[in-house]
Each structure stands twice: as C-alpha cells, then as structure tokens.
Short mmCIF file of C-alpha atoms in Angstrom, two decimals:
data_model
loop_
_atom_site.label_atom_id
_atom_site.label_comp_id
_atom_site.label_asym_id
_atom_site.label_seq_id
_atom_site.Cartn_x
_atom_site.Cartn_y
_atom_site.Cartn_z
CA MET S 1003 75.18 150.25 198.86
CA GLU S 1004 73.51 150.06 195.47
CA ILE S 1005 75.45 153.13 194.31
CA LYS S 1006 78.76 151.52 195.32
CA TYR S 1007 77.78 148.28 193.53
CA PHE S 1008 76.83 150.26 190.41
CA LYS S 1009 80.13 152.17 190.47
CA LEU S 1010 82.05 148.92 190.95
CA ASN S 1011 80.34 147.39 187.89
CA GLU S 1012 81.06 150.51 185.86
CA LEU S 1013 84.70 150.35 186.93
CA LYS S 1014 84.91 146.67 185.89
CA LYS S 1015 83.37 147.48 182.49
CA ASN S 1016 85.81 150.33 181.97
CA ILE S 1017 88.77 148.12 182.89
CA LYS S 1018 87.51 145.37 180.55
CA SER S 1019 87.05 147.89 177.74
CA LEU S 1020 90.51 149.31 178.38
CA LYS S 1021 92.04 145.81 178.23
CA LYS S 1022 90.32 145.15 174.89
CA SER S 1023 91.61 148.45 173.54
CA ILE S 1024 95.15 147.69 174.72
CA ASN S 1025 95.04 144.16 173.24
CA PHE S 1026 93.70 145.53 169.95
CA LYS S 1027 96.50 148.09 169.73
CA LYS S 1028 99.03 145.44 170.74
CA ASN S 1029 97.82 143.10 167.97
CA LEU S 1030 98.00 145.91 165.43
CA ILE S 1031 101.55 146.74 166.47
CA GLU S 1032 102.57 143.06 166.27
CA LYS S 1033 101.07 142.73 162.79
CA TRP S 1034 102.68 145.96 161.63
CA ASN S 1035 106.06 144.79 162.96
CA LYS S 1036 105.72 141.52 161.03
CA ILE S 1037 104.79 143.29 157.80
CA THR S 1038 107.69 145.75 158.15
CA SER S 1039 110.18 143.31 159.71
CA THR S 1040 112.45 143.22 156.63
CA LYS S 1041 112.70 145.02 153.31
CA TYR S 1042 111.38 141.90 151.57
CA THR S 1043 108.20 141.74 153.65
CA ARG S 1044 107.66 145.45 152.97
CA PHE S 1045 108.26 145.14 149.21
CA PHE S 1046 106.11 142.00 149.03
CA THR S 1047 103.20 143.75 150.77
CA ILE S 1048 103.50 146.95 148.72
CA THR S 1049 103.75 145.00 145.45
CA SER S 1050 100.64 142.99 146.37
CA ILE S 1051 98.67 146.19 147.08
CA ILE S 1052 99.76 147.81 143.80
CA GLN S 1053 98.91 144.62 141.89
CA CYS S 1054 95.44 144.45 143.44
CA ILE S 1055 94.59 148.09 142.64
CA THR S 1056 96.05 148.03 139.11
CA ILE S 1057 94.40 144.78 137.99
CA ILE S 1058 91.04 145.78 139.47
CA ILE S 1059 91.13 149.06 137.50
CA PHE S 1060 91.96 147.26 134.24
CA GLN S 1061 89.39 144.51 134.77
CA SER S 1062 86.72 147.12 135.60
CA PHE S 1063 87.30 148.84 132.26
CA ILE S 1064 87.22 145.46 130.49
CA PHE S 1065 84.01 144.55 132.31
CA PHE S 1066 82.24 147.71 131.11
CA GLN S 1067 83.45 147.14 127.54
CA ASN S 1068 82.17 143.56 127.60
CA SER S 1069 78.87 144.74 129.11
CA ASN S 1070 78.44 147.34 126.35
CA LEU S 1071 79.06 144.77 123.63
CA TYR S 1072 76.63 142.32 125.19
CA SER S 1073 74.04 145.08 125.59
CA ASP S 1074 74.37 145.96 121.90
CA TRP S 1075 73.86 142.35 120.87
CA ASP S 1076 70.97 141.85 123.31
CA ASN S 1077 69.15 145.01 122.19
CA ASN S 1078 69.56 144.05 118.56
CA ASN S 1079 68.29 140.55 119.25
CA LYS S 1080 65.14 141.99 120.82
CA THR S 1081 64.62 144.46 117.96
CA TYR S 1082 64.78 141.86 115.21
CA ASN S 1083 62.40 138.93 115.55
CA ALA S 1084 63.00 135.55 114.00
CA ALA S 1085 61.02 136.42 110.88
CA ASN S 1086 63.46 139.14 109.95
CA HIS S 1087 66.48 136.87 110.12
CA THR S 1088 67.82 134.53 107.52
CA ASP S 1089 68.51 130.96 108.57
CA ASN S 1090 72.20 131.80 108.88
CA CYS S 1091 71.54 134.73 111.19
CA LYS S 1092 69.45 132.59 113.54
CA ASN S 1093 72.53 130.51 114.32
CA LEU S 1094 74.71 133.53 115.14
CA ASP S 1095 74.05 133.52 118.87
CA LEU S 1096 76.62 134.94 121.27
CA PRO S 1097 76.43 132.83 124.43
CA LYS S 1098 80.01 133.73 125.45
CA PHE S 1099 79.16 137.31 126.41
CA PRO S 1100 77.64 136.53 129.84
CA TYR S 1101 80.68 134.36 130.60
CA LEU S 1102 83.13 137.14 129.73
CA THR S 1103 81.56 139.55 132.21
CA LEU S 1104 81.47 136.81 134.85
CA ASP S 1105 85.18 136.22 134.26
CA ASN S 1106 85.85 139.92 134.88
CA VAL S 1107 83.85 139.94 138.12
CA ILE S 1108 85.59 136.78 139.33
CA PHE S 1109 89.01 138.22 138.45
CA ILE S 1110 88.24 141.40 140.43
CA VAL S 1111 86.99 139.50 143.48
CA PHE S 1112 89.98 137.17 143.27
CA GLN S 1113 92.42 140.09 143.43
CA VAL S 1114 90.89 141.13 146.74
CA PHE S 1115 91.23 137.55 148.01
CA GLN S 1116 94.80 137.40 146.72
CA LEU S 1117 95.65 140.56 148.66
CA TYR S 1118 94.27 138.99 151.85
CA PHE S 1119 96.19 135.80 151.00
CA CYS S 1120 99.45 137.79 150.71
CA PHE S 1121 98.95 139.66 153.99
CA ASN S 1122 97.98 136.44 155.76
CA ALA S 1123 101.05 134.63 154.40
CA VAL S 1124 103.35 137.34 155.80
CA LEU S 1125 101.59 137.55 159.17
CA THR S 1126 101.56 133.77 159.68
CA GLU S 1127 104.91 133.14 157.92
CA HIS S 1128 103.11 130.56 155.79
CA ILE S 1129 105.66 129.03 153.39
CA VAL S 1130 103.15 126.79 151.56
CA GLN S 1131 100.85 129.78 151.05
CA ILE S 1132 103.71 131.84 149.59
CA ILE S 1133 104.26 129.12 146.97
CA THR S 1134 100.52 128.94 146.21
CA ILE S 1135 100.35 132.72 145.65
CA ASN S 1136 102.88 132.34 142.85
CA VAL S 1137 100.95 129.44 141.33
CA PHE S 1138 97.82 131.63 141.30
CA ASN S 1139 99.64 134.58 139.76
CA PHE S 1140 101.19 132.61 136.91
CA GLY S 1141 97.91 130.71 136.46
CA TRP S 1142 96.07 134.00 135.89
CA SER S 1143 98.83 135.06 133.48
CA ILE S 1144 98.18 131.97 131.40
CA TYR S 1145 94.42 132.45 131.59
CA GLY S 1146 94.91 136.02 130.35
CA PHE S 1147 95.73 134.54 126.93
CA VAL S 1148 92.47 132.58 127.09
CA GLN S 1149 90.59 135.84 127.72
CA ILE S 1150 92.32 137.43 124.72
CA TYR S 1151 91.27 134.47 122.57
CA GLU S 1152 87.66 134.65 123.82
CA VAL S 1153 87.40 138.41 123.24
CA THR S 1154 88.83 138.07 119.73
CA THR S 1155 86.42 135.23 118.91
CA VAL S 1156 83.39 137.11 120.25
CA SER S 1157 84.37 140.26 118.35
CA TYR S 1158 84.46 138.32 115.08
CA GLU S 1159 81.10 136.70 115.88
CA LEU S 1160 79.55 140.09 116.57
CA ASP S 1161 80.90 141.38 113.26
CA ASP S 1162 79.43 138.35 111.46
CA LEU S 1163 76.04 139.00 113.07
CA ALA S 1164 76.14 142.67 112.05
CA ASN S 1165 77.07 141.83 108.46
CA CYS S 1166 74.43 139.10 108.25
CA ILE S 1167 71.62 141.32 109.48
CA GLN S 1168 72.99 144.32 107.58
CA SER S 1169 71.63 146.60 110.24
CA SER S 1170 71.93 150.34 109.96
CA ASP S 1171 72.18 150.50 113.73
CA GLN S 1172 75.76 151.62 114.33
CA THR S 1173 75.73 150.52 117.95
CA LEU S 1174 75.79 146.91 116.82
CA HIS S 1175 79.09 147.14 115.02
CA ARG S 1176 81.80 148.76 117.13
CA SER S 1177 85.15 147.90 115.62
CA GLN S 1178 86.85 150.62 117.63
CA ASP S 1179 85.49 149.21 120.90
CA HIS S 1180 86.70 145.77 119.87
CA LYS S 1181 90.23 147.11 119.44
CA ILE S 1182 90.15 148.96 122.77
CA LEU S 1183 88.88 145.83 124.52
CA LEU S 1184 91.62 143.70 122.97
CA ILE S 1185 94.32 146.23 123.92
CA LEU S 1186 93.06 146.34 127.52
CA ASP S 1187 93.10 142.54 127.72
CA VAL S 1188 96.64 142.34 126.35
CA LEU S 1189 97.91 145.05 128.71
CA CYS S 1190 96.22 143.41 131.70
CA THR S 1191 97.78 140.04 130.85
CA VAL S 1192 101.24 141.60 130.49
CA LEU S 1193 100.86 143.42 133.82
CA VAL S 1194 99.77 140.26 135.63
CA PHE S 1195 102.81 138.46 134.21
CA LEU S 1196 105.18 141.26 135.32
CA PHE S 1197 103.65 141.31 138.79
CA SER S 1198 104.01 137.51 138.90
CA ILE S 1199 107.76 137.79 138.23
CA ALA S 1200 108.21 140.50 140.90
CA VAL S 1201 106.21 138.55 143.50
CA ALA S 1202 108.10 135.33 142.64
CA PHE S 1203 111.45 137.03 143.32
CA LEU S 1204 110.24 138.44 146.64
CA SER S 1205 108.66 135.09 147.54
CA PHE S 1206 112.03 133.39 147.10
CA LYS S 1207 113.52 135.78 149.67
CA LEU S 1208 110.58 135.32 152.04
CA TYR S 1209 110.86 131.54 151.72
CA ASP S 1210 114.38 131.72 153.17
CA GLN S 1211 113.34 134.17 155.90
CA PHE S 1212 110.24 132.23 156.99
CA GLY S 1213 112.06 128.92 156.68
CA TRP S 1214 114.65 130.03 159.21
CA ASN S 1215 112.00 131.31 161.61
CA ILE S 1216 110.16 127.99 161.41
CA TYR S 1217 113.43 126.12 161.97
CA LYS S 1218 114.04 128.14 165.15
CA LYS S 1219 110.55 127.29 166.42
CA PHE S 1220 110.32 123.61 165.45
CA GLY S 1221 113.99 122.66 165.46
CA GLY S 1222 115.83 120.41 163.04
CA ASP S 1223 113.54 117.39 163.37
CA PRO S 1224 112.56 116.58 159.74
CA LYS S 1225 109.50 114.59 160.85
CA MET S 1226 108.12 117.52 162.82
CA GLN S 1227 108.76 119.85 159.88
CA VAL S 1228 106.76 117.54 157.60
CA ILE S 1229 103.93 117.39 160.16
CA HIS S 1230 103.91 121.20 160.34
CA LYS S 1231 103.87 121.57 156.53
CA ASN S 1232 100.94 119.15 156.28
CA TYR S 1233 99.10 121.25 158.86
CA LEU S 1234 99.84 124.46 156.91
CA ALA S 1235 98.78 122.84 153.64
CA PHE S 1236 95.45 121.73 155.13
CA LEU S 1237 94.67 125.23 156.43
CA MET S 1238 95.61 126.77 153.09
CA LEU S 1239 93.38 124.34 151.18
CA LEU S 1240 90.51 125.27 153.51
CA LYS S 1241 90.94 128.96 152.62
CA ILE S 1242 91.15 128.27 148.87
CA ASN S 1243 88.13 125.98 148.95
CA LEU S 1244 86.05 128.48 150.90
CA PHE S 1245 86.85 131.30 148.49
CA ALA S 1246 86.37 129.21 145.33
CA THR S 1247 83.08 127.77 146.63
CA VAL S 1248 81.62 131.20 147.40
CA LEU S 1249 82.85 132.46 144.04
CA PHE S 1250 81.25 129.60 142.13
CA LEU S 1251 78.06 129.92 144.20
CA LEU S 1252 77.67 133.54 143.08
CA ALA S 1253 78.37 132.57 139.47
CA SER S 1254 75.93 129.64 139.58
CA ILE S 1255 73.17 131.87 141.00
CA LEU S 1256 73.68 134.40 138.20
CA ILE S 1257 73.81 131.72 135.49
CA SER S 1258 70.76 129.85 136.78
CA ARG S 1259 68.72 133.07 136.50
CA MET S 1260 69.54 133.48 132.79
CA ASP S 1261 66.70 132.47 130.48
CA ARG S 1262 68.75 130.05 128.44
CA PHE S 1263 69.71 128.03 131.53
CA THR S 1264 66.48 128.17 133.55
CA ALA S 1265 64.73 125.33 131.71
CA ILE S 1266 67.88 123.22 131.27
CA ILE S 1267 69.47 122.96 134.72
CA PRO S 1268 67.64 120.34 136.85
CA ALA S 1269 66.04 121.85 139.95
CA SER S 1270 67.05 118.83 142.05
CA GLU S 1271 70.72 119.38 141.16
CA LEU S 1272 70.49 123.05 142.10
CA ILE S 1273 68.93 122.22 145.48
CA PHE S 1274 71.59 119.57 146.19
CA HIS S 1275 74.33 122.01 145.16
CA TYR S 1276 73.05 124.77 147.44
CA LEU S 1277 72.73 122.34 150.37
CA ALA S 1278 76.25 121.03 149.71
CA THR S 1279 77.54 124.61 149.57
CA ALA S 1280 75.96 125.32 152.96
CA LEU S 1281 77.67 122.17 154.25
CA VAL S 1282 81.00 123.41 152.85
CA LEU S 1283 80.69 126.75 154.63
CA PHE S 1284 79.92 124.95 157.90
CA LEU S 1285 82.75 122.43 157.52
CA GLU S 1286 85.26 125.17 156.66
CA ILE S 1287 84.71 126.85 160.03
CA VAL S 1288 84.58 123.58 161.97
CA GLY S 1289 87.60 122.10 160.16
CA TYR S 1290 89.88 124.93 161.28
CA LYS S 1291 88.93 124.45 164.93
CA LEU S 1292 89.22 120.66 164.72
CA VAL S 1293 92.85 120.69 163.54
CA GLU S 1294 93.75 123.53 165.88
CA LYS S 1295 92.46 121.66 168.94
CA GLU S 1296 93.30 118.19 167.50
CA TYR S 1297 89.85 116.61 167.99
CA LYS S 1298 90.11 113.13 166.45
CA THR S 1299 86.43 112.14 166.50
CA GLY S 1300 85.34 115.47 165.05
CA MET S 1301 87.98 115.23 162.33
CA ILE S 1302 86.76 111.77 161.30
CA ILE S 1303 83.18 113.10 161.01
CA PHE S 1304 84.53 116.05 159.00
CA LEU S 1305 86.25 113.74 156.49
CA VAL S 1306 83.15 111.55 156.08
CA LEU S 1307 80.92 114.59 155.41
CA TRP S 1308 83.55 115.99 153.04
CA LEU S 1309 82.85 113.09 150.67
CA ALA S 1310 79.44 114.69 149.96
CA VAL S 1311 81.23 117.92 149.02
CA ILE S 1312 83.50 116.10 146.55
CA ALA S 1313 80.46 114.30 145.07
CA ASP S 1314 78.68 117.65 144.61
CA PHE S 1315 81.57 119.22 142.70
CA ILE S 1316 81.83 116.17 140.42
CA LEU S 1317 78.06 116.33 139.81
CA VAL S 1318 78.34 120.06 139.01
CA LEU S 1319 81.01 119.34 136.39
CA VAL S 1320 78.83 116.65 134.77
CA VAL S 1321 75.81 119.00 134.67
CA LEU S 1322 77.94 121.82 133.22
CA ILE S 1323 79.18 119.58 130.40
CA TYR S 1324 75.59 118.47 129.72
CA VAL S 1325 74.27 122.07 129.67
CA PHE S 1326 77.09 123.38 127.47
CA LYS S 1327 76.48 120.55 125.02
CA LEU S 1328 72.78 121.46 124.78
CA ILE S 1329 73.29 125.19 124.18
CA GLY S 1330 76.34 124.77 121.95
CA SER S 1331 78.55 126.93 124.13
CA PHE S 1332 81.36 126.53 126.63
CA TRP S 1333 82.44 128.58 129.66
CA ILE S 1334 86.16 127.90 129.92
CA PHE S 1335 86.84 129.57 133.26
CA GLY S 1336 83.73 128.10 134.92
CA SER S 1337 84.84 124.62 133.92
CA VAL S 1338 88.40 125.28 135.12
CA LEU S 1339 87.04 126.61 138.44
CA VAL S 1340 84.98 123.44 139.04
CA ILE S 1341 87.96 121.22 138.17
CA VAL S 1342 90.10 123.23 140.62
CA LEU S 1343 87.40 122.76 143.28
CA ILE S 1344 87.36 119.00 142.68
CA LEU S 1345 91.16 118.70 142.87
CA ASN S 1346 91.35 121.04 145.88
CA SER S 1347 88.64 119.05 147.71
CA ILE S 1348 90.40 115.75 147.05
CA LEU S 1349 93.73 117.21 148.22
CA LEU S 1350 92.02 118.64 151.30
CA ALA S 1351 90.70 115.17 152.17
CA ILE S 1352 94.18 113.65 151.68
CA PHE S 1353 95.89 116.26 153.85
CA GLY S 1354 93.04 115.99 156.34
CA ILE S 1355 93.87 112.30 156.77
CA LYS S 1356 97.57 113.16 157.17
CA VAL S 1357 96.79 115.80 159.79
CA LEU S 1358 94.49 113.36 161.63
CA ILE S 1359 97.24 110.71 161.76
CA ASN S 1360 99.64 113.31 163.21
CA PHE S 1361 97.34 114.31 166.07
CA GLY S 1362 99.06 113.94 169.43
CA LYS S 1363 102.62 113.96 168.05
CA GLY S 1364 103.64 117.26 169.61
CA LEU S 1365 102.75 119.82 166.94
CA LYS S 1366 100.07 121.49 169.06
CA ASP S 1367 102.52 122.00 171.93
CA LEU S 1368 105.12 123.51 169.60
CA ARG S 1369 102.54 125.79 167.96
CA ASP S 1370 101.41 127.06 171.35
CA LYS S 1371 105.00 127.57 172.47
CA LYS S 1372 105.92 131.21 173.00
CA PRO S 1373 109.44 132.47 172.20
CA GLY S 1374 111.69 132.13 175.22
CA PRO S 1375 114.23 134.68 176.40
CA SER S 1376 117.11 132.54 175.11
CA GLU S 1377 116.01 132.75 171.48
CA VAL S 1378 118.06 135.04 169.27
CA PRO S 1379 116.11 137.70 167.35
CA LEU S 1380 116.47 137.54 163.57
CA ASN S 1381 118.10 140.99 163.41
CA GLN S 1382 120.83 139.78 165.83
CA LEU S 1383 121.46 136.49 164.03
CA TRP S 1384 124.95 137.38 162.81
CA ASN S 1385 125.94 139.36 165.91
CA LEU S 1386 128.46 137.00 167.58
CA ASP S 1387 128.64 139.20 170.69
CA TYR S 1388 124.87 139.09 171.25
CA GLU S 1389 123.72 137.75 174.63
CA PRO S 1390 119.97 136.92 174.98
CA ASN S 1391 119.60 138.18 178.53
CA LYS S 1392 121.88 141.18 178.14
CA MET S 1393 120.23 144.58 178.50
CA VAL S 1394 120.78 147.19 175.81
CA ILE S 1395 122.30 149.54 178.40
CA ASP S 1396 125.11 146.98 179.04
CA THR S 1397 126.51 147.17 175.50
#
C-alpha cells in the first residue's frame, strides 16, 4: 500500500514537472513569436541589442581612461604634501573625476535596463513605453555633449595642476590619453544619436502596429483607450522609478564612502534616505499588484506612503546642492537624476490617482479577455476572403 502511495506521489510530481516544462516552452514560443511577428519588431529588437553591446564597449573604454586619469591625480596628490605646493596649486583640486567614472557606470547599467525596456515594450505591445525609449535615447545623446564638456574641462584642469607643480612624473600629464578620451566620448555620442534615429524610425512603425492591436482588443471607445493608456503609463513610471532609485542608491553609497563627503553629509539624512529607498522597493512591487487586481483601499495607502518618497527625493536634492556648494564642485548627472526622480515620482502619484479613479470601469475585464475565434489575425488583415473559423485545408 505504501509503495503504491509512493509511486502515485512520484507520478503526480512528474506530471506537475512536465506541465511546468510545457508551460515554460509555451511561454518562450509565445514571446519569440511576438518578437519575430513582423520585420519591424525584429529590426527593433536587433537594433536594441547592437546598441546595448556597442555603447557598453565604448563606455567601458571611457571608464578605464577616466579611472587612469583619476589614479594619476590621486597618486600625485598623495606624493606631494601641502608644504610642497604653492597657494595656487592647493586650489587645483579635481572633484569631477569620481563623478565621471560614476557617469560611465550608470550609462553602462542603463543600457542593460534599456535593452530590457525594449524587449518588454515589444512583448507587452506597450505604446507609452515605446515613446519613452526614444525620449531616453535622445536624452542620452544630449547628455553626451555634457560628458564631452566635462572631460575637456577636467583635462585642462589636470594640465594646469601638472604645470603648477612642475612635476617630472610623466604619468601626471598625459596629453595623448586626453585626446583618446575625448575622441571616444565624441564617437560614443555620435553613435547614441545614430541609434536614436534608427530606433525612432522603427518605433514609429511599431506605434502603428501596436495601436491597431490595442484597438482590436479594446475597441473604438475613446474613454476606454484613455483608461488603458493611464494604466500603461503608471506601470511604466513604476519601472523607471525602480531602476532610477536603485541606480541612485548605488551612486549615493559610493559617494558617501568618499573622504570628502563623509564628514559633510548628515547621518540622519542618509538613514532617512535608505529607509525611504527600502519603502520605494516595497511599494514598487505592491503597486503593480494593486493596479492589476484593482484594490482601492490598498491603492489609497500606496499613494499616501508615496508622499514620503517624494519628500525624500526633494530632501536629497537640497542636500546635494548644499554639499556641492561646500566642496566647490557639481555633479551634473547626479543632479539631473534626482530631478528626474522627483518629476517621475510626482507623475507616478498623478497617474496613480487617475488609475484609482478608473477602478471598476471595465479595464480589468478587457485586459483578462483572451482573443476569441472570431478575431482576425494581423497577418490576415487585408485578406478579404479570410474566414475566422475556416480551416486551412478548406482554402
């Protein structure tokens, strides 16, 4: 009896495992079919992969060049004590170097996120996300010019320090490395801009394709389409906020460990920021489930707690401005990132209210609706002889 019971349990486990394997393969096939459904989805995906790999390679080279320059300055600063410097040399600090390497790391991590964002937009047919991808791409193109400006400025400052100290150490003054670094930055900016144009063209085609698919699912009701777009916008803002928060958390941990910031940044602010970040990570997960299941009470609690997140980002910006004023330096990208977080958090709260108001208006039922047999496949859209229930063998 026990042997039969044991065999029965083993059989159930095997069947359960087989079902999981079949579902996994089925999901993979469905995702692959979506990615390869049209030439535009294929080109969009391939272009995104090439962009990710290319920009990561360029930014890695730039990161190592920036690290070498900072290492040269740091080693020289340790070698020469204050007594050996003139008053002018004491003021030739290079606080921008740590920021430049942080920018490179953030850019690299962002490319990975952008690749996920692109795949997710295709798989979910997310129109709002497609538009946001283009905003990100062109935004990075513009920021590329800021990086070029920062690298040029730092190179001149390093030259001034070398000339002031009149060091015989050749590692301090690397004009050739400066030129290579500048060339890499310019090339990377140009490449990002070219990729932005290519992705924008493909996005325009995908916008039409996804728009039609959404129309087939939600019909021609303009109110329902607005409700659906608000829902998509809220989910997209959740993803952006989660990524940007984690990114800034890593940067803030690295910066807070630097000697020049340790004594300046208030410990209470750091503790509040880390607690607020933990709250963000929790709310991100909960928020997705709340709008998916349309829980009104939970969504109200979410929005109330989200006010603490907005307050934290505003406080971080104030502290950053205070710290930069004290050390006589400025991290452009860090400030832009915090401003983006503030704006994104405010927008998320606004769209959260819109989504909450639209609970119970039929969106959940339409989202859960599976395609019926009467729906015409996209590849048969212009086939006037197509019959939904007609078997292929009948043609």
